[in-house]
Phi, psi and omega in degrees: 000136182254181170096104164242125177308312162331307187293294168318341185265338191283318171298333179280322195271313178327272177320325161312295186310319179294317181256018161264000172281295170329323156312308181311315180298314191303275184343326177270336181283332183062044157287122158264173176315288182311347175218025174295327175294314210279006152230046192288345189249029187268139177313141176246139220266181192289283195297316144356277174291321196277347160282321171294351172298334181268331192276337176306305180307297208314310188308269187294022173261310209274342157287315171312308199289339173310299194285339145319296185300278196275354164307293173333296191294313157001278164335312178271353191283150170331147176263158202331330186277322156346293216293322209300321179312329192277318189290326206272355189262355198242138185302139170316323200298315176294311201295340173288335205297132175250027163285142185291330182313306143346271151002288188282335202254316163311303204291329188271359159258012160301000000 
């Protein structure tokens, strides 16, 4: 059995972190979440890009440390045939669920 509630919580603050940077970027973009695809092909000014530069490294240094975080739990977790009881015991909702905390909290009690 994989899954350490540390690891999950830790992964969970991560994946948090992360997308509150991508909140920053929409914000430098002067985007919101609900209408961002619909300016995806609008020019990005000089001062724009040179503030999204630093939050893009933050962006991927702190997915790489997630994805880190959950490759590790992973690694120990049960195989996929394994699994099926935890898929079959658990609500569309949970298994749908896009909080990561969920998620993650599903895969360490498989």
């Amino acid at each position: 059995r994989g899954g350490n509630p540390s690891d999950a919580k830790a992964a969970a603050e991560a994946f948090a972190r992360n997308s509150a940077v991508f909140g920053r970027m929409l914000e430098v973009l002067g985007m919101d979440l609900w209408t961002a695809a619909a300016h995806f092909s609008d020019p990005v000014g000089d001062r724009q890009a040179g503030a999204l530069v630093p939050l893009v490294k933050e962006a991927r240094k702190l997915e790489a440390e997630a994805l880190r975080i959950v490759k590790a739990d992973l690694a120990g977790a049960p195989p996929r045939e394994q699994c099926h009881g935890w898929v079959a015991g658990k609500t569309r909702e949970e298994l749908a669920a896009p909080d990561p905390v969920v998620v993650l909290s599903l895969l360490e009690n498989a």
